[in-house]
Structure formats: structure tokens, C-alpha cells
Coordinates of C-alpha atoms in Angstrom, one line a residue:
Chain Z
M1 CA 183.1 105.7 155.6
K2 CA 181.7 102.2 155.3
K3 CA 184.7 100.3 154.6
V4 CA 186.1 102.0 158.0
A5 CA 183.2 100.2 159.3
T6 CA 183.4 96.8 157.8
I7 CA 187.3 96.6 159.0
S8 CA 186.3 97.6 162.8
I9 CA 183.2 95.5 162.9
L10 CA 186.3 92.7 161.5
L11 CA 189.0 93.6 164.0
V12 CA 186.9 93.4 167.2
L13 CA 185.3 90.3 166.2
Y14 CA 189.0 89.0 165.9
A15 CA 190.4 90.1 168.8
A16 CA 187.4 88.2 170.4
Y17 CA 187.9 85.4 168.4
S18 CA 191.2 85.0 169.5
S19 CA 190.7 85.7 173.4
W20 CA 188.3 83.0 173.2
I21 CA 190.5 80.8 171.2
Y22 CA 193.5 81.6 173.9
T23 CA 191.0 81.0 177.3
S24 CA 188.0 78.2 177.1
G25 CA 188.6 77.7 173.7
T26 CA 191.3 75.7 174.1
A27 CA 191.0 74.7 178.3
I28 CA 191.7 70.8 178.8
A29 CA 191.5 68.9 182.1
A30 CA 195.0 67.1 181.7
T31 CA 198.1 69.1 183.5
M32 CA 201.7 68.8 182.7
T33 CA 204.1 67.3 185.2
T34 CA 207.4 68.6 185.4
E35 CA 208.6 65.5 183.7
A36 CA 206.7 65.7 180.5
M37 CA 207.2 69.5 180.7
R38 CA 211.4 68.8 180.7
G39 CA 209.8 66.3 177.7
K40 CA 208.8 69.0 175.7
Q41 CA 212.1 71.2 176.4
L42 CA 214.2 68.4 175.3
W43 CA 211.6 68.1 172.3
Q44 CA 211.9 71.0 171.3
R45 CA 215.3 71.1 171.3
L46 CA 216.0 68.0 170.0
N47 CA 213.5 69.4 167.0
C48 CA 211.7 66.6 167.4
Q49 CA 209.0 68.1 164.6
T50 CA 210.9 68.0 161.6
C51 CA 209.9 64.7 161.3
H52 CA 207.0 63.9 163.7
Q53 CA 203.3 65.6 164.3
L54 CA 201.7 66.0 167.2
Y55 CA 197.9 66.9 166.0
G56 CA 198.9 66.9 162.4
L57 CA 201.5 69.6 163.1
G58 CA 205.1 69.0 161.7
G59 CA 207.2 67.2 159.7
Y60 CA 205.8 64.5 157.9
M61 CA 209.2 62.2 157.2
G62 CA 207.7 60.4 160.5
P63 CA 204.6 59.0 161.5
D64 CA 202.3 61.3 164.2
L65 CA 203.1 60.5 167.8
T66 CA 200.3 61.9 169.4
T67 CA 199.1 58.7 170.0
V68 CA 201.7 56.4 169.7
I69 CA 201.7 55.3 173.5
T70 CA 198.3 54.1 173.2
D71 CA 198.4 52.4 169.8
K72 CA 197.6 49.5 169.2
G73 CA 201.1 47.5 167.6
R74 CA 203.1 51.0 168.9
G75 CA 202.7 51.1 173.1
A76 CA 205.6 53.0 175.7
A77 CA 208.0 50.2 174.6
Y78 CA 208.3 50.3 171.7
A79 CA 208.5 54.4 171.3
R80 CA 211.1 54.1 174.0
G81 CA 212.9 51.2 171.9
M82 CA 213.2 53.7 168.9
M83 CA 214.0 56.5 170.7
L84 CA 216.8 54.6 172.2
S85 CA 218.3 53.0 169.8
G86 CA 216.8 54.7 166.8
G87 CA 215.2 53.1 163.2
R88 CA 215.9 52.7 159.9
Q89 CA 214.6 56.3 158.8
M90 CA 214.7 57.3 162.6
P91 CA 217.9 59.1 163.7
N92 CA 219.7 57.5 166.9
Y93 CA 220.1 60.1 169.0
H94 CA 222.3 58.0 171.8
L95 CA 220.0 59.7 174.5
S96 CA 220.3 59.0 178.2
V97 CA 217.6 56.8 179.7
Q98 CA 216.4 59.2 181.5
D99 CA 216.0 62.2 178.6
A100 CA 213.9 58.7 176.9
D101 CA 211.7 59.2 179.5
M102 CA 211.3 62.5 179.8
L103 CA 210.8 62.2 176.3
L104 CA 208.1 59.4 176.8
A105 CA 206.7 61.4 179.2
Y106 CA 205.2 64.6 177.4
L107 CA 204.4 61.6 175.2
S108 CA 202.4 60.2 177.2
Y109 CA 201.2 63.6 178.4
V110 CA 199.8 64.5 175.1
N111 CA 198.5 61.3 174.5
G112 CA 196.2 61.8 177.3
T113 CA 194.8 65.2 176.0
Q114 CA 193.0 63.4 173.1
S115 CA 189.5 63.9 174.7
R116 CA 188.6 67.3 176.4
Chain F
M1 CA 198.7 111.1 142.7
S2 CA 200.3 109.2 140.1
T3 CA 200.3 106.1 139.7
A4 CA 202.5 105.2 136.8
L5 CA 206.0 104.0 137.1
N6 CA 208.7 106.4 135.8
H7 CA 211.6 103.9 136.2
D8 CA 214.4 106.8 134.5
N9 CA 214.0 109.7 137.6
P10 CA 217.1 110.0 138.8
N11 CA 215.6 111.4 142.0
T12 CA 214.6 108.5 142.7
M13 CA 217.6 106.3 142.3
K14 CA 219.0 105.7 145.6
Q15 CA 215.3 104.7 147.0
K16 CA 215.7 102.3 143.7
A17 CA 218.7 101.1 144.5
I18 CA 217.6 99.9 148.3
A19 CA 214.6 97.9 147.3
N20 CA 216.6 96.8 144.8
R21 CA 219.3 95.0 147.2
F22 CA 216.2 93.4 148.8
I23 CA 214.4 92.1 145.3
V24 CA 218.2 90.4 145.8
L25 CA 218.2 89.5 148.9
G26 CA 215.2 87.5 148.1
F27 CA 216.4 85.7 144.4
A28 CA 219.9 84.5 146.9
C29 CA 217.5 82.9 150.0
L30 CA 215.6 81.5 147.6
L31 CA 218.2 79.7 145.4
L32 CA 220.1 79.0 149.0
S33 CA 216.3 77.5 149.5
I34 CA 216.2 75.3 146.7
S35 CA 219.4 73.9 147.2
F36 CA 218.6 72.4 150.5
G37 CA 215.2 71.4 149.2
L38 CA 217.1 69.0 146.9
I39 CA 219.6 68.2 149.5
A40 CA 216.6 67.2 151.9
S41 CA 214.8 65.2 149.3
F42 CA 217.3 63.2 148.5
K43 CA 216.6 61.8 152.2
Y44 CA 214.4 60.3 149.8
L45 CA 216.1 58.9 147.1
I46 CA 219.2 57.9 148.9
P47 CA 218.2 56.5 151.9
N48 CA 221.7 56.1 152.9
F49 CA 222.5 60.0 152.5
P50 CA 225.7 61.7 154.6
D51 CA 223.5 62.3 157.8
D52 CA 226.1 64.4 159.9
I53 CA 225.4 68.5 158.9
L54 CA 223.5 67.9 155.9
S55 CA 221.5 65.2 157.6
F56 CA 217.1 66.0 157.7
Q57 CA 217.0 68.2 160.9
H58 CA 219.4 70.5 159.0
T59 CA 218.0 70.5 155.8
R60 CA 214.6 70.9 156.3
P61 CA 214.7 74.2 158.7
L62 CA 217.1 75.8 155.9
H63 CA 214.8 75.3 153.3
V64 CA 211.5 76.6 155.2
F65 CA 213.1 79.5 156.9
L66 CA 214.8 80.7 153.7
A67 CA 211.8 80.0 151.4
V68 CA 210.1 82.5 154.2
S69 CA 213.2 84.9 153.3
W70 CA 213.0 84.5 150.0
I71 CA 208.9 85.5 149.6
F72 CA 209.6 88.8 152.6
A73 CA 212.4 89.9 151.8
A74 CA 210.9 90.0 147.3
V75 CA 207.5 92.2 148.2
T76 CA 209.7 94.3 150.5
G77 CA 211.8 94.9 147.9
I78 CA 208.9 95.7 145.4
I79 CA 206.6 97.5 147.9
Y80 CA 209.9 99.9 148.3
R81 CA 209.7 100.4 145.0
Y82 CA 206.3 101.1 144.4
I83 CA 205.6 103.2 146.8
P84 CA 206.7 106.2 146.0
D85 CA 205.0 105.9 141.9
I86 CA 201.6 106.1 144.3
S87 CA 201.7 108.2 146.4
G88 CA 204.1 110.7 144.4
R89 CA 206.9 111.7 146.8
P90 CA 210.3 110.2 147.3
L91 CA 210.5 107.4 150.4
Y92 CA 210.3 108.9 153.6
S93 CA 213.4 107.6 155.0
V94 CA 216.1 106.0 152.4
P95 CA 218.8 105.5 155.7
L96 CA 215.6 103.9 157.8
A97 CA 214.9 101.3 154.9
K98 CA 219.1 100.7 155.1
T99 CA 218.8 99.9 158.3
H100 CA 216.2 98.0 157.6
F101 CA 217.8 95.7 155.2
S102 CA 221.1 95.5 157.7
L103 CA 219.0 93.9 159.8
Q104 CA 216.9 91.8 157.8
L105 CA 220.5 90.6 156.3
A106 CA 221.6 89.9 159.9
T107 CA 219.0 87.9 161.0
I108 CA 219.2 86.2 158.0
V109 CA 222.6 85.1 158.6
I110 CA 221.9 84.4 162.2
A111 CA 219.1 81.7 162.3
V112 CA 220.9 80.5 159.4
S113 CA 224.7 79.8 161.3
G114 CA 222.6 79.0 164.2
F115 CA 220.7 76.2 162.3
F116 CA 224.3 74.4 161.2
T117 CA 225.4 74.7 164.5
G118 CA 221.8 73.3 165.6
H119 CA 220.6 75.8 167.5
F120 CA 216.6 75.7 167.0
S121 CA 212.8 76.9 168.6
G122 CA 211.9 73.8 167.9
R123 CA 208.6 75.2 166.5
E124 CA 207.7 74.3 163.2
Y125 CA 208.1 76.4 160.4
L126 CA 209.5 79.2 163.1
E127 CA 212.6 77.2 163.9
F128 CA 214.7 79.8 164.3
P129 CA 215.7 81.0 168.2
P130 CA 213.1 83.2 169.8
W131 CA 214.7 86.1 170.6
I132 CA 215.8 86.3 167.0
T133 CA 212.1 87.5 166.7
V134 CA 212.5 90.7 168.6
I135 CA 215.4 91.9 165.9
I136 CA 212.5 90.7 163.0
I137 CA 209.5 93.0 164.8
L138 CA 211.7 96.2 165.1
Y139 CA 212.7 96.4 161.2
W140 CA 209.3 95.3 160.8
I141 CA 208.1 98.7 162.7
M142 CA 210.6 100.7 160.9
F143 CA 209.1 99.0 157.5
V144 CA 205.7 100.3 159.1
T145 CA 207.1 103.5 159.9
N146 CA 208.2 104.2 155.5
F147 CA 205.2 103.2 154.3
V148 CA 203.1 104.6 156.4
L149 CA 204.8 108.5 156.2
T150 CA 205.8 107.7 152.4
V151 CA 201.5 107.0 151.4
K152 CA 200.5 109.2 153.6
P153 CA 198.9 111.6 151.3
V154 CA 196.7 109.0 149.4
L155 CA 195.5 107.1 152.7
K156 CA 192.3 108.5 153.0
T157 CA 191.8 107.8 148.7
A158 CA 193.4 105.0 149.4
P159 CA 193.2 101.9 146.1
V160 CA 192.2 98.4 147.4
Y161 CA 195.9 97.6 147.0
V162 CA 197.2 99.7 149.4
W163 CA 194.8 98.4 152.1
M164 CA 196.6 94.7 151.7
W165 CA 199.4 96.2 152.4
C166 CA 198.4 97.8 155.3
T167 CA 196.8 95.0 156.7
G168 CA 199.8 92.8 155.6
L169 CA 201.6 94.9 157.8
L170 CA 199.4 94.4 160.9
F171 CA 199.0 91.3 160.6
F172 CA 202.4 90.0 160.3
L173 CA 203.3 92.2 163.9
I174 CA 200.0 90.5 165.0
T175 CA 200.9 86.6 164.4
I176 CA 205.0 87.0 164.8
V177 CA 203.9 87.6 168.1
E178 CA 201.4 84.9 169.0
A179 CA 204.0 82.6 167.5
N180 CA 205.9 83.6 170.5
L181 CA 203.1 82.9 173.0
W182 CA 203.8 79.5 174.2
L183 CA 207.0 81.2 175.6
L184 CA 204.1 82.5 179.1
P185 CA 203.6 78.5 180.9
H186 CA 199.6 79.9 180.2
F187 CA 200.1 78.3 176.6
N188 CA 203.8 76.2 177.2
N189 CA 201.8 73.6 179.5
N190 CA 198.9 72.7 177.5
I191 CA 199.4 70.7 174.4
V192 CA 196.3 72.1 173.1
R193 CA 196.3 75.7 173.4
D194 CA 200.1 75.3 172.1
I195 CA 199.5 73.6 169.3
T196 CA 195.8 75.8 168.4
V197 CA 197.5 78.9 168.8
Q198 CA 200.3 78.1 166.5
W199 CA 197.9 77.0 163.8
K200 CA 195.8 79.9 164.5
A201 CA 199.3 82.1 164.3
N202 CA 200.9 80.6 161.6
G203 CA 198.0 80.3 158.6
S204 CA 197.2 84.1 159.6
M205 CA 200.7 85.1 158.8
V206 CA 200.8 83.6 155.8
G207 CA 197.4 85.7 154.8
A208 CA 199.2 88.5 155.7
W209 CA 202.1 87.7 153.1
N210 CA 199.3 86.7 150.6
M211 CA 197.8 90.2 151.2
L212 CA 201.5 91.7 150.7
I213 CA 201.7 90.0 147.6
Y214 CA 198.3 89.9 146.8
G215 CA 198.3 94.0 146.5
S216 CA 201.3 94.4 144.8
T217 CA 200.2 91.5 142.2
M218 CA 197.1 94.2 141.9
F219 CA 199.2 97.1 141.2
A220 CA 201.2 95.8 138.6
M221 CA 198.1 94.4 136.4
Q222 CA 196.8 97.7 137.2
Q223 CA 199.7 99.0 134.9
I224 CA 200.2 95.8 132.5
T225 CA 196.2 95.7 131.5
G226 CA 196.2 99.7 131.8
D227 CA 192.5 99.5 133.9
S228 CA 193.3 101.8 136.2
K229 CA 189.6 101.2 138.3
M230 CA 190.7 97.9 139.2
G231 CA 192.0 98.9 142.5
Y232 CA 188.8 100.9 143.5
N233 CA 186.3 98.8 142.4
K234 CA 183.0 97.6 144.7
I235 CA 183.8 94.4 143.4
S236 CA 188.0 94.3 144.6
F237 CA 186.9 95.4 147.9
A238 CA 184.2 93.4 148.4
F239 CA 187.0 90.3 147.5
Y240 CA 189.4 92.0 149.9
F241 CA 186.9 91.9 152.7
L242 CA 186.3 88.4 152.5
G243 CA 190.3 88.1 151.7
L244 CA 190.5 89.5 155.8
T245 CA 187.7 87.1 157.1
N246 CA 190.0 84.2 155.4
L247 CA 192.8 85.4 157.0
M248 CA 191.6 86.1 160.4
F249 CA 189.4 82.7 160.7
N250 CA 190.1 80.4 157.8
W251 CA 193.7 78.4 160.5
G252 CA 190.8 76.9 162.0
H253 CA 190.3 73.5 159.2
H254 CA 193.9 72.6 160.2
T255 CA 192.8 71.9 163.6
Y256 CA 190.5 69.7 163.1
V257 CA 192.0 66.8 165.0
V258 CA 193.5 68.9 168.3
P259 CA 190.8 68.6 170.7
A260 CA 189.6 72.3 171.0
H261 CA 185.8 73.2 171.7
P262 CA 184.1 72.4 168.2
A263 CA 183.2 75.4 167.7
V264 CA 186.6 76.0 166.4
K265 CA 185.7 73.5 163.8
Q266 CA 182.6 74.7 162.9
V267 CA 184.0 78.6 162.4
A268 CA 187.3 76.7 160.2
Y269 CA 184.3 74.9 158.0
I270 CA 182.2 78.2 157.6
I271 CA 184.3 80.6 156.5
S272 CA 186.5 77.5 154.8
M273 CA 183.1 77.3 151.7
T274 CA 183.4 80.7 151.8
E275 CA 186.3 80.3 149.3
L276 CA 184.2 78.5 147.1
A277 CA 183.1 82.5 146.0
F278 CA 186.9 83.3 144.8
L279 CA 186.6 80.2 143.5
A280 CA 183.6 81.2 141.9
N281 CA 185.4 84.6 140.5
I282 CA 188.1 82.4 139.1
M283 CA 185.9 80.6 136.8
L284 CA 183.7 82.9 135.8
N285 CA 186.2 85.7 134.7
W286 CA 188.4 82.8 133.5
R287 CA 188.0 83.6 129.9
A288 CA 187.9 87.1 129.8
N289 CA 191.1 86.9 132.2
F290 CA 192.8 85.2 129.7
S291 CA 191.6 87.2 126.7
K292 CA 192.9 90.4 128.3
K293 CA 196.0 91.8 126.4
P294 CA 198.9 93.0 127.8
I295 CA 200.7 96.8 127.5
E296 CA 203.3 95.5 124.8
A297 CA 205.8 96.1 126.7
Y298 CA 205.1 93.9 129.8
R299 CA 204.2 90.7 127.9
L300 CA 206.9 88.9 130.3
S301 CA 206.0 89.8 133.3
F302 CA 201.2 89.1 132.8
L303 CA 203.0 85.8 131.7
F304 CA 204.1 85.2 135.4
F305 CA 200.8 86.4 136.4
R306 CA 198.6 84.5 134.3
A307 CA 201.2 81.1 134.9
A308 CA 199.7 81.7 138.9
D309 CA 196.5 82.4 137.8
I310 CA 196.6 78.4 137.1
W311 CA 197.9 77.7 140.5
V312 CA 195.7 80.3 142.4
L313 CA 192.9 77.8 141.2
L314 CA 194.5 74.4 141.6
N315 CA 195.0 75.1 145.1
L316 CA 192.1 76.3 145.9
I317 CA 190.3 73.7 144.7
L318 CA 192.9 71.2 146.9
A319 CA 191.7 73.8 150.0
I320 CA 188.2 73.5 149.5
A321 CA 188.6 69.9 149.0
I322 CA 190.3 69.0 151.8
S323 CA 188.5 72.0 154.6
I324 CA 185.5 69.4 153.9
P325 CA 186.2 67.3 157.8
Y326 CA 184.9 64.4 156.2
I327 CA 188.4 64.0 153.2
N328 CA 190.9 66.1 155.9
Q329 CA 189.9 63.6 158.7
Y330 CA 192.2 60.8 156.2
T331 CA 193.9 63.7 154.2
H332 CA 195.4 65.6 157.4
G333 CA 199.3 65.2 159.0
T334 CA 199.7 63.3 155.0
Q335 CA 201.8 65.1 152.3
I336 CA 198.2 66.5 150.7
T337 CA 198.8 69.1 153.2
V338 CA 202.9 69.7 151.8
A339 CA 201.4 69.7 148.2
H340 CA 198.8 72.6 149.1
A341 CA 202.0 74.2 150.7
M342 CA 204.2 73.8 148.5
G343 CA 201.4 74.4 145.6
A344 CA 200.9 77.3 147.3
T345 CA 204.4 79.1 148.0
I346 CA 206.1 78.2 144.9
G347 CA 203.0 78.2 142.2
I348 CA 200.8 81.4 143.5
N349 CA 203.1 83.4 145.5
S350 CA 207.3 83.2 144.0
L351 CA 205.5 83.2 140.5
L352 CA 203.6 86.3 141.1
L353 CA 206.5 87.9 143.2
M354 CA 208.4 87.1 140.1
G355 CA 205.7 88.5 137.8
S356 CA 206.4 91.6 139.8
V357 CA 210.1 91.9 139.8
T358 CA 209.6 91.1 135.4
F359 CA 207.3 93.5 135.6
L360 CA 210.0 96.3 137.0
F361 CA 212.5 95.9 135.1
E362 CA 211.2 94.3 131.4
K363 CA 211.6 97.8 130.0
Q364 CA 215.3 97.7 130.2
M365 CA 215.7 93.6 129.7
K366 CA 217.3 92.4 127.3
S367 CA 214.8 90.0 124.3
K368 CA 217.6 87.0 124.9
W369 CA 217.4 87.5 129.0
N370 CA 213.0 87.6 128.4
K371 CA 213.9 84.5 126.6
T372 CA 216.1 82.9 129.1
I373 CA 213.6 83.7 132.1
L374 CA 210.7 82.5 130.2
R375 CA 212.1 79.1 129.6
G376 CA 212.4 79.0 133.7
L377 CA 209.3 79.9 133.9
R378 CA 208.2 77.2 131.5
A379 CA 210.1 74.6 133.5
I380 CA 208.6 75.4 136.8
H381 CA 205.2 75.3 135.6
V382 CA 205.6 71.7 133.8
S383 CA 208.2 70.7 136.7
L384 CA 205.8 72.0 139.5
L385 CA 202.7 69.9 138.4
F386 CA 204.8 66.6 138.3
F387 CA 205.2 67.5 142.2
W388 CA 202.4 68.7 142.9
I389 CA 200.6 65.7 142.2
S390 CA 203.2 63.1 143.4
L391 CA 203.0 64.9 146.5
I392 CA 199.4 64.3 147.1
G393 CA 199.6 61.2 145.2
A394 CA 202.1 60.2 148.1
G395 CA 199.4 61.7 150.7
V396 CA 196.8 59.2 149.4
M397 CA 198.9 56.2 150.0
R398 CA 199.8 57.3 153.4
A399 CA 196.4 58.1 154.3
V400 CA 195.0 54.7 153.2
A401 CA 197.8 52.8 154.8
L402 CA 197.9 54.8 157.8
Y403 CA 193.9 53.6 157.8
Q404 CA 194.8 50.4 157.8
H405 CA 196.9 50.2 160.3
Y406 CA 200.1 49.4 158.7
Y407 CA 203.6 50.0 160.7
F408 CA 205.5 53.3 158.8
A409 CA 208.2 51.3 157.3
Q410 CA 205.4 49.6 155.2
V411 CA 203.3 53.2 154.5
S412 CA 206.9 54.6 153.6
K413 CA 207.2 51.9 151.0
R414 CA 204.4 52.8 149.7
M415 CA 205.0 55.7 149.5
L416 CA 208.5 55.8 147.7
P417 CA 207.4 55.5 144.0
F418 CA 205.4 59.2 144.6
L419 CA 208.8 60.5 146.5
Q420 CA 210.7 59.7 144.0
L421 CA 208.7 60.9 141.6
F422 CA 208.2 64.3 143.9
S423 CA 212.6 64.3 144.4
M424 CA 213.3 63.7 140.5
S425 CA 210.5 66.4 139.2
G426 CA 212.0 68.4 142.5
I427 CA 215.7 68.9 140.2
F428 CA 213.6 69.7 137.6
L429 CA 211.9 72.6 139.8
A430 CA 215.3 73.4 141.1
I431 CA 216.8 73.9 138.0
G432 CA 213.8 76.4 136.7
I433 CA 213.4 78.5 139.4
G434 CA 217.9 79.0 139.4
V435 CA 217.6 79.7 135.9
V436 CA 215.0 83.0 137.0
S437 CA 216.4 83.6 140.1
Y438 CA 220.1 83.8 138.5
M439 CA 218.4 85.4 135.4
F440 CA 217.2 88.3 137.6
I441 CA 219.9 89.0 139.9
K442 CA 222.1 89.1 137.1
V443 CA 219.2 91.9 135.9
I444 CA 219.0 94.4 138.4
S445 CA 222.9 94.0 139.0
S446 CA 223.7 95.2 135.5
H447 CA 221.1 97.7 135.2
I448 CA 221.1 99.7 139.1
S449 CA 224.0 99.2 140.6
I450 CA 223.1 98.1 144.3

């Protein structure tokens, strides 16, 4: 009986914690524009996270891109150039300018969520 | 209730055969996974490695997906083998298990062909298109049904490993659904929520498969050491509940950098420190456990479990260290996390699964096969150590270089020697895993028709 009670308490706590995480625990002010949303879809379709992390989630072959837009020494123009023509290890996806801009809009949105 | 394994009961031939098929499928996935892992790591050794179909974007998802498929297929087969013995009656439905097998196999084939043709969900770890999840949930429900209806008579007085399996079965379902919440705009339109929930789902899913694997290990160890109380004593249950708490709440240490509510970090930090109890338990019982003698017939499986113990210790120390926010701030997003993930999936999960498979077949194995498998185990153990250390080395280099605001190309340069060591030790690791997997496929298919 004690075991069943322990597990029930844990399950209730888990459910409560999960619903808090799904709502106010992760509420932020920034909103996503349509362009950023399209950029996110593209990001997923092209599987950019195989090499890049956003907030630490993703593969490690390439750099974390969470703050690529505001970082000193990187910035939007640099990011755009890299996306359009690739780098030493970064593949050249032969993206159209529109696609690169959508990806950039997504990365700018991500960068803007840095502080709550 | 009978907990002794009866290897020769002809009535159970059919159910054994289907369970064995899962295990063989698991080893086949493992062989493929390490092949793609090797190809992916060549990118570090040979920067101009051909970039078309075997590019890193293809090989990494293949490697990860097949590694996870190995774990799930193998542990499923092992559990299907154990439960008739635990409940003292045949598997509830062999046809259901067969359908489960066909669906699981189909999922793997579809996902792998999808990766080759560039169909990704673009989500970390679960990179297959989301609709495949529907099939996964379907076969998982079949598995749960077969499991519950087979072990039903012993549920009331269940030993801790049955609790662990039930937990793993339930939480896999919860987390696979949770991992797909991003399909809803409420999650998809908020990156902080999306990433947090992804870490949460992935972290707890690992907890779920750990429950399945540790449960299987405990059942085997109970037979191997002849300690039949192991599954019922209070300490085992206390650690089970601590494990469950960690499964539910410990994922948060991955999200220290995510700007969610600060309480997420505090909860994660407090919970991750409870891991010190696991550590203390291992340290305190280290000598006693190592001086335990296995029943002679199970010497090889005992060795697999002991080897895994060393990896539990090393990984636990690493996990606790990177859960300390001050350290995590530098190590997150570096290869140290990879060291943690690979050390756990290879050193702990895979060795424990191999130990359980050995336990199932050891009595029927020729001694020359035993010797080859033992050599494979040694190769895995030693090369994994180099592999693990090189990843930590690369991670430290990355952390230091990023802290000093180097360009990524310079960061890569600093990491290179470590990544080369990583690739080299990966070759030996792959040979070790390859030998063991090949031998098991041979053992299983030579003794029982699959």
C-alpha cells in the first residue's frame, strides 16, 4: 500500500509540474512572426540541428547559434553570408535569398528570447 | 511463482523464438549504427570526406536512430523472454508479439529509408517524420498489453524489477507523446517552451529505457548470484523511487541556459544532487559487490554487468559534475555532453543489454565463442575509455576557446587532436562492438530458429 501511495504522490507531482512547464513556467514575451515561423520550418526540414544547437540542443559539429545575431564578431550579415555560401565545414545548401532571410528571421527571433 | 529460467521447455519455443527475433534485430541495428557512427566521425579525420549521401546530415541521424532502435529492440526481446518465467505461464499472445515485431521492423525500415532520402523531422534525437510516432505508439500498446496480461498474477506482489518495467513502459508512452507536442502551435510558436519540453521529453525517455534495462539487469543478477531477495528488499525499492523521481524531474539540468522560469533550474539542481545517493551506494558497496561470486555457468554475463558498473560510476561522477550550475555554464553545448550520452548508452546501456543476452544464452554457448565475446568486451571497455576521455578533452578545449571568444574555425583547430583520438578509438570500439554483435547473432541463430 505504501508503495502505491508513494507512486501516486509522485505521479501527481509530475502531472502538476508538467502542466506548469507547459504554461507559465515557459511563458515569454517575444512573439514569432510568420517569416520566423517559416524559417523554423525550413530549419527543421533542412535538419540544421544536426550540427547546430539552439539553447544547447542540437549536434556539436557546428557552433551554437542562439546568439549569432547579437554576438560581437558574428552578426546578421556574417550569418547570412555563411548560410548563402557555406563554410569550411558548413555545407552550401544553395539557398535562395528568401530562404536565407527566413532562416535569419528565425535566428533573430531566437536571439530575442535571450532574457525573460 | 517460478523465477528460475527454464531454457528447454518445448512449450515455450514459439515465444522464445519471437523474443529472440527482437534481440537479433537489436544487434543488426547496433551493427548499422556503429557503421554510420564511424562514417560520421571520419568527417573529423578526413575533412574532405565525400559529402553526398553519406554526409554528416545523413549519417548522424542514422547513427542516433539506430542506436536507440538497438536499445529498444534488445530490451523488448529480453523482457519478452523473461516474463513467462516470472509469471510461471506462457506469454499472453504470441501472434500479438509477432505483429509487434513486424511493426517495429517496419518503423525502422521506413525511418532509415526516409533518412537516406532526406526526410527529417528536424528534431534532435527523434529525427524521423512525426507520423511514424503513430506506428510506434501502436506497437508499444501491443507490448504493454502482452506484458500486463502475462505478468498479471504476480502484479500484486511484484518484485522491484516488474515495477521498473511497468514504469519504463508507461513513461515511454508519455514521453513519446510529449516529444511530439511541438506539432501544436502553443508549443511550436514559443522557442523557450519548445526547447524546454524537448529536453524534458528526451531526458525522461532516457529514464524510461533505463528503467527497462536496469529492471532486466536486476532480474538476471538475481539468478546469477542466487540472491533471490534482491528484488524485494527495502533498499531496492528506495532506489527505485529515487530513480523514478530522477526520471520525472532530473532532465532540467540540460536546460540551465534556457530562459524558462528560474524555478526549473532550482528543481533540476536539487534533484540532480540526489544522484549523490546512487554514488554513495555504489562506493559503499563496491568491494562487497565485486567480491560477489557468480554461479559458474554465468561467469561471462557477470563480467558484462561488472564492466557496466565501472561505467555507471564514471558517468555518475560526470553527470553530477555537469549538473552543478557553475560547471554547467561552461560545459553545456560541448562534447562533454556527448561524452556523458555516449558513455551512458555504450558503457552502461549496451553492456547491460549484452550482459542480459549473455545470461540468456550462456549455458548453450561453446567455450570458444565465450572467448571471442570476452575479447570483444575487453576491446569495448578499453577503447571506450579513450573515446570518452577524448570527448571530454575536446569539450574542455571547446569551452575554453569559446570563453575566449575565438572564431569557430579556431575552436575546431584546438579540438582537432582530441577529435582525431575520438575517431581512432571509435574504430577500435566499433571492432569490439562488431565482434560481440556478430557473435551473438551467430549464437542466437545457431541454437534457436529465428
